[in-house]
mmCIF file of C-alpha atoms in Angstrom:
data_model
loop_
_atom_site.group_PDB
_atom_site.id
_atom_site.type_symbol
_atom_site.label_atom_id
_atom_site.label_comp_id
_atom_site.label_asym_id
_atom_site.label_seq_id
_atom_site.Cartn_x
_atom_site.Cartn_y
_atom_site.Cartn_z
ATOM 1 C CA MET G 1 133.584 141.631 -18.975
ATOM 2 C CA LYS G 2 133.964 144.606 -21.357
ATOM 3 C CA LYS G 3 131.291 147.248 -21.251
ATOM 4 C CA ASN G 4 130.405 148.999 -24.475
ATOM 5 C CA ASN G 5 127.456 150.913 -25.842
ATOM 6 C CA ARG G 6 125.927 152.079 -22.587
ATOM 7 C CA ILE G 7 122.188 152.623 -23.060
ATOM 8 C CA ILE G 8 119.934 154.520 -20.675
ATOM 9 C CA ASN G 9 116.329 153.891 -21.620
ATOM 10 C CA VAL G 10 114.091 156.595 -20.151
ATOM 11 C CA SER G 11 110.860 154.654 -20.684
ATOM 12 C CA VAL G 12 112.321 151.584 -18.967
ATOM 13 C CA ILE G 13 113.449 153.695 -16.015
ATOM 14 C CA ALA G 14 110.001 155.273 -15.666
ATOM 15 C CA GLY G 15 108.335 151.859 -15.726
ATOM 16 C CA LEU G 16 110.901 150.521 -13.314
ATOM 17 C CA ILE G 17 110.230 153.250 -10.763
ATOM 18 C CA ILE G 18 106.507 152.440 -10.809
ATOM 19 C CA VAL G 19 107.186 148.727 -10.334
ATOM 20 C CA VAL G 20 109.695 149.293 -7.539
ATOM 21 C CA LEU G 21 107.470 151.725 -5.668
ATOM 22 C CA SER G 22 104.610 149.238 -5.875
ATOM 23 C CA PHE G 23 106.688 146.420 -4.501
ATOM 24 C CA MET G 24 108.230 148.603 -1.796
ATOM 25 C CA THR G 25 104.720 149.503 -0.647
ATOM 26 C CA VAL G 26 103.853 145.817 -0.426
ATOM 27 C CA ALA G 27 107.138 145.103 1.340
ATOM 28 C CA LYS G 28 106.159 147.415 4.201
ATOM 29 C CA ALA G 29 103.269 145.085 4.999
ATOM 30 C CA VAL G 30 104.727 141.740 3.903
ATOM 31 C CA THR G 31 108.354 140.745 4.344
ATOM 32 C CA PHE G 32 109.852 138.125 2.087
ATOM 33 C CA ALA G 33 113.207 136.608 1.173
ATOM 34 C CA THR G 34 114.628 135.711 -2.215
ATOM 35 C CA ALA G 35 117.493 133.600 -3.538
ATOM 36 C CA ILE G 36 118.653 133.918 -7.144
ATOM 37 C CA GLY G 37 120.932 131.644 -9.168
ATOM 38 C CA THR G 38 122.086 131.151 -12.732
ATOM 39 C CA THR G 39 122.994 128.637 -15.406
ATOM 40 C CA CYS G 40 124.615 131.175 -17.720
ATOM 41 C CA LEU G 41 128.121 130.920 -19.201
ATOM 42 C CA GLY G 42 128.681 127.382 -17.991
ATOM 43 C CA LEU G 43 128.012 128.147 -14.317
ATOM 44 C CA ASN G 44 125.218 126.402 -12.420
ATOM 45 C CA THR G 45 124.401 127.844 -8.992
ATOM 46 C CA SER G 46 121.039 126.163 -8.448
ATOM 47 C CA VAL G 47 122.448 124.326 -5.408
ATOM 48 C CA HIS G 48 123.509 127.604 -3.801
ATOM 49 C CA MET G 49 120.136 129.174 -4.553
ATOM 50 C CA ASN G 50 118.242 126.275 -2.995
ATOM 51 C CA ASP G 51 120.536 126.090 0.043
ATOM 52 C CA ALA G 52 119.964 129.784 0.715
ATOM 53 C CA ALA G 53 116.200 129.548 0.187
ATOM 54 C CA ASP G 54 116.004 126.514 2.478
ATOM 55 C CA ALA G 55 117.893 128.446 5.152
ATOM 56 C CA TYR G 56 115.560 131.426 4.806
ATOM 57 C CA SER G 57 112.586 129.108 5.164
ATOM 58 C CA ARG G 58 114.065 127.718 8.375
ATOM 59 C CA SER G 59 114.613 131.297 9.481
ATOM 60 C CA GLY G 60 110.875 131.898 9.390
ATOM 61 C CA TYR G 61 110.370 133.401 5.924
ATOM 62 C CA SER G 62 107.345 131.835 4.259
ATOM 63 C CA ASN G 63 108.019 130.345 0.822
ATOM 64 C CA PRO G 64 111.194 132.264 -0.105
ATOM 65 C CA ASN G 65 111.434 133.042 -3.801
ATOM 66 C CA ARG G 66 113.704 130.710 -5.768
ATOM 67 C CA LEU G 67 114.660 132.260 -9.096
ATOM 68 C CA MET G 68 116.971 131.072 -11.829
ATOM 69 C CA ASP G 69 118.076 133.693 -14.365
ATOM 70 C CA PRO G 70 115.155 136.096 -13.793
ATOM 71 C CA SER G 71 114.005 138.686 -16.280
ATOM 72 C CA TYR G 72 114.859 142.330 -15.678
ATOM 73 C CA ILE G 73 111.452 143.170 -14.203
ATOM 74 C CA LEU G 74 111.402 140.059 -12.008
ATOM 75 C CA LEU G 75 114.882 140.846 -10.696
ATOM 76 C CA VAL G 76 113.900 144.434 -9.888
ATOM 77 C CA SER G 77 110.744 143.339 -8.076
ATOM 78 C CA ASN G 78 112.798 141.043 -5.850
ATOM 79 C CA LEU G 79 115.112 143.848 -4.755
ATOM 80 C CA ALA G 80 112.381 144.776 -2.277
ATOM 81 C CA ALA G 81 113.012 141.537 -0.345
ATOM 82 C CA GLU G 82 114.112 141.791 3.279
ATOM 83 C CA VAL G 83 116.822 139.162 2.734
ATOM 84 C CA GLN G 84 118.472 138.634 -0.657
ATOM 85 C CA TYR G 85 120.999 136.124 -1.950
ATOM 86 C CA PHE G 86 122.647 136.213 -5.376
ATOM 87 C CA ALA G 87 124.918 133.478 -6.756
ATOM 88 C CA SER G 88 126.283 134.082 -10.238
ATOM 89 C CA HIS G 89 129.087 135.650 -12.245
ATOM 90 C CA GLY G 90 130.344 138.924 -10.848
ATOM 91 C CA ASN G 91 132.957 141.617 -10.584
ATOM 92 C CA TYR G 92 133.386 144.678 -8.400
ATOM 93 C CA ASP G 93 130.999 146.617 -10.646
ATOM 94 C CA ASN G 94 128.333 144.064 -11.547
ATOM 95 C CA ILE G 95 126.627 140.752 -10.981
ATOM 96 C CA ARG G 96 124.931 139.137 -13.959
ATOM 97 C CA PHE G 97 122.454 136.444 -14.869
ATOM 98 C CA GLU G 98 121.292 135.172 -18.258
ATOM 99 C CA ARG G 99 118.935 138.086 -18.991
ATOM 100 C CA SER G 100 119.495 140.619 -16.220
ATOM 101 C CA GLY G 101 121.909 141.866 -13.594
ATOM 102 C CA ILE G 102 122.887 144.625 -11.194
ATOM 103 C CA ASN G 103 125.373 147.229 -12.379
ATOM 104 C CA LEU G 104 127.360 149.817 -10.460
ATOM 105 C CA TYR G 105 125.776 153.279 -10.736
ATOM 106 C CA GLU G 106 123.918 153.404 -14.086
ATOM 107 C CA ASP G 107 121.561 151.188 -16.068
ATOM 108 C CA TYR G 108 123.393 149.276 -18.746
ATOM 109 C CA GLN G 109 122.549 146.900 -21.561
ATOM 110 C CA MET G 110 124.880 144.324 -23.098
ATOM 111 C CA GLY G 111 123.235 142.301 -25.829
ATOM 112 C CA ASN G 112 120.085 140.767 -24.330
ATOM 113 C CA VAL G 113 121.257 141.326 -20.737
ATOM 114 C CA GLU G 114 119.619 144.316 -19.013
ATOM 115 C CA PHE G 115 121.323 145.640 -15.887
ATOM 116 C CA ILE G 116 119.630 147.744 -13.225
ATOM 117 C CA GLY G 117 121.982 150.478 -12.031
ATOM 118 C CA THR G 118 122.486 151.061 -8.308
ATOM 119 C CA ASN G 119 121.804 154.770 -8.907
ATOM 120 C CA ASN G 120 118.397 154.130 -10.450
ATOM 121 C CA VAL G 121 116.364 154.294 -7.245
ATOM 122 C CA ASN G 122 116.923 153.484 -3.592
ATOM 123 C CA LEU G 123 116.109 149.827 -4.028
ATOM 124 C CA TRP G 124 117.149 148.433 -0.664
ATOM 125 C CA GLN G 125 115.378 150.667 1.868
ATOM 126 C CA ASN G 126 113.541 147.725 3.476
ATOM 127 C CA THR G 127 116.407 145.232 3.189
ATOM 128 C CA LEU G 128 118.279 143.671 6.108
ATOM 129 C CA LEU G 129 120.838 141.578 4.249
ATOM 130 C CA VAL G 130 122.167 141.215 0.713
ATOM 131 C CA THR G 131 124.741 138.516 -0.029
ATOM 132 C CA TYR G 132 126.605 138.628 -3.334
ATOM 133 C CA GLY G 133 127.962 135.118 -3.866
ATOM 134 C CA ALA G 134 130.182 135.944 -6.819
ATOM 135 C CA CYS G 135 133.794 136.803 -7.592
ATOM 136 C CA CYS G 136 135.183 140.201 -6.590
ATOM 137 C CA THR G 137 131.835 141.812 -5.752
ATOM 138 C CA ALA G 138 133.449 143.875 -2.978
ATOM 139 C CA GLY G 139 136.904 144.474 -4.458
ATOM 140 C CA VAL G 140 139.787 142.925 -6.376
ATOM 141 C CA ASP G 141 143.079 141.250 -5.473
ATOM 142 C CA GLY G 142 141.981 140.973 -1.853
ATOM 143 C CA ALA G 143 141.470 144.732 -1.435
ATOM 144 C CA PHE G 144 138.082 146.240 -0.594
ATOM 145 C CA GLN G 145 136.788 148.897 -2.996
ATOM 146 C CA TYR G 146 134.317 151.638 -2.179
ATOM 147 C CA ASP G 147 133.298 151.691 -5.844
ATOM 148 C CA SER G 148 131.857 148.170 -5.631
ATOM 149 C CA ILE G 149 128.305 146.904 -5.794
ATOM 150 C CA THR G 150 128.613 145.579 -2.235
ATOM 151 C CA TYR G 151 129.413 149.032 -0.863
ATOM 152 C CA GLU G 152 126.812 150.760 -3.047
ATOM 153 C CA THR G 153 124.128 148.281 -1.999
ATOM 154 C CA ALA G 154 124.668 149.225 1.636
ATOM 155 C CA LEU G 155 124.928 152.903 0.753
ATOM 156 C CA ARG G 156 121.563 152.675 -1.007
ATOM 157 C CA GLY G 157 119.829 151.291 2.064
ATOM 158 C CA ALA G 158 120.632 147.654 2.845
ATOM 159 C CA GLU G 159 121.515 147.248 6.535
ATOM 160 C CA VAL G 160 124.257 144.742 5.709
ATOM 161 C CA ALA G 161 125.835 143.732 2.406
ATOM 162 C CA VAL G 162 128.285 140.852 1.987
ATOM 163 C CA GLY G 163 130.667 140.371 -0.930
ATOM 164 C CA PHE G 164 134.072 138.952 -1.846
ATOM 165 C CA THR G 165 137.346 140.660 -2.748
ATOM 166 C CA GLU G 166 138.875 137.797 -4.749
ATOM 167 C CA ASP G 167 137.896 135.233 -7.360
ATOM 168 C CA ILE G 168 136.180 132.315 -5.642
ATOM 169 C CA CYS G 169 136.312 128.647 -6.548
ATOM 170 C CA GLN G 170 132.852 127.184 -7.150
ATOM 171 C CA ASP G 171 133.588 123.880 -5.378
ATOM 172 C CA CYS G 172 134.861 125.725 -2.307
ATOM 173 C CA PHE G 173 131.942 128.117 -2.417
ATOM 174 C CA ASP G 174 129.523 125.165 -2.384
ATOM 175 C CA TRP G 175 130.552 124.447 1.187
ATOM 176 C CA TRP G 176 131.215 128.016 2.296
ATOM 177 C CA SER G 177 127.775 129.186 1.196
ATOM 178 C CA TYR G 178 126.020 126.188 2.747
ATOM 179 C CA ARG G 179 127.712 126.724 6.124
ATOM 180 C CA TYR G 180 127.142 130.474 6.062
ATOM 181 C CA ASN G 181 123.440 130.176 5.306
ATOM 182 C CA CYS G 182 122.904 127.327 7.772
ATOM 183 C CA HIS G 183 124.501 129.367 10.549
ATOM 184 C CA LEU G 184 122.215 132.283 9.732
ATOM 185 C CA ALA G 185 119.238 129.925 9.897
ATOM 186 C CA ASP G 186 120.397 128.633 13.283
ATOM 187 C CA GLY G 187 119.947 132.119 14.715
ATOM 188 C CA TYR G 188 123.470 133.526 14.463
ATOM 189 C CA GLY G 189 124.324 136.955 13.122
ATOM 190 C CA VAL G 190 125.965 137.800 9.799
ATOM 191 C CA LEU G 191 129.480 138.290 11.211
ATOM 192 C CA GLU G 192 129.221 135.095 13.243
ATOM 193 C CA SER G 193 128.036 133.204 10.174
ATOM 194 C CA VAL G 194 130.906 134.520 8.037
ATOM 195 C CA GLN G 195 133.400 133.624 10.760
ATOM 196 C CA TYR G 196 131.886 130.160 11.076
ATOM 197 C CA ALA G 197 132.102 129.463 7.337
ATOM 198 C CA ASN G 198 135.646 130.852 7.292
ATOM 199 C CA SER G 199 136.730 128.605 10.174
ATOM 200 C CA PHE G 200 136.836 125.559 7.884
ATOM 201 C CA SER G 201 139.678 124.565 5.566
ATOM 202 C CA TYR G 202 139.185 124.935 1.812
ATOM 203 C CA GLU G 203 141.343 124.009 -1.142
ATOM 204 C CA HIS G 204 141.345 127.669 -2.191
ATOM 205 C CA ASN G 205 141.229 130.135 0.699
ATOM 206 C CA SER G 206 140.148 132.974 -1.593
ATOM 207 C CA VAL G 207 136.625 131.921 -0.601
ATOM 208 C CA LYS G 208 137.401 133.492 2.776
ATOM 209 C CA SER G 209 137.987 136.936 1.219
ATOM 210 C CA VAL G 210 134.692 138.207 2.618
ATOM 211 C CA GLN G 211 133.858 141.874 3.114
ATOM 212 C CA ILE G 212 130.917 142.998 5.245
ATOM 213 C CA VAL G 213 129.573 146.538 4.736
ATOM 214 C CA HIS G 214 127.057 147.732 7.318
ATOM 215 C CA HIS G 215 125.436 150.674 9.091
ATOM 216 C CA GLY G 216 126.797 150.032 12.573
ATOM 217 C CA ASN G 217 125.842 146.408 13.210
ATOM 218 C CA ASP G 218 127.679 143.770 11.195
ATOM 219 C CA ASN G 219 126.091 140.942 13.166
ATOM 220 C CA ILE G 220 122.365 141.410 12.549
ATOM 221 C CA LYS G 221 120.200 138.299 12.710
ATOM 222 C CA ILE G 222 117.609 137.389 10.132
ATOM 223 C CA THR G 223 115.836 134.580 11.960
ATOM 224 C CA VAL G 224 112.198 134.694 12.912
ATOM 225 C CA HIS G 225 112.481 131.258 14.547
ATOM 226 C CA SER G 226 115.544 129.254 15.571
ATOM 227 C CA TRP G 227 115.849 125.910 13.815
ATOM 228 C CA CYS G 228 118.503 123.233 13.823
ATOM 229 C CA CYS G 229 120.567 123.028 10.652
ATOM 230 C CA TRP G 230 122.683 119.904 10.250
ATOM 231 C CA LEU G 231 125.884 120.021 8.223
ATOM 232 C CA ARG G 232 125.797 117.579 5.351
#
């Protein structure tokens, strides 16, 4: 994805800060989880979004948000969630949906797609886990990169951020994501859930190119209650 004509809109940033601060205040009293998917550019990740949201519900989060291709403001408001899952197109420096996305460092606009920059505000101060289910969100060619949105997400406050260092096959990711989220819902930690999903055979093993960035505990648990999750 080529990036041209970077635009930093001061009025948008000011409005964004007000929205984020409002939602972060609410988040201190009410915890919630969100799962976001896309149908842009020929990719449909609604199954991944629903699998993740179902797992969060089993984990004890009441009515997790299920969003397909959210607007810029709706995406920003959901960055206050305690647990976040994104399944879409990505690279080491961005993840994008039809109308919005997250960009490394600065705000950025490409056509009708508005990206929130990781430098904008500390968005993830109340966040336990962010999972970027997209290609190369933690690095490229199998190598982890510090200048990646996965690393920056943890740096900006998320306790644990999960990304991939290679391109991932959608069919393989269908199963990897389902197993990973189910294991989380069954009461296991992030590292255990990654290891569990990676223990299966896939047609393309690039789906196992997972990178976990954390603040000392890579195996935090997100469950409020332990539920049984059957593999389909």
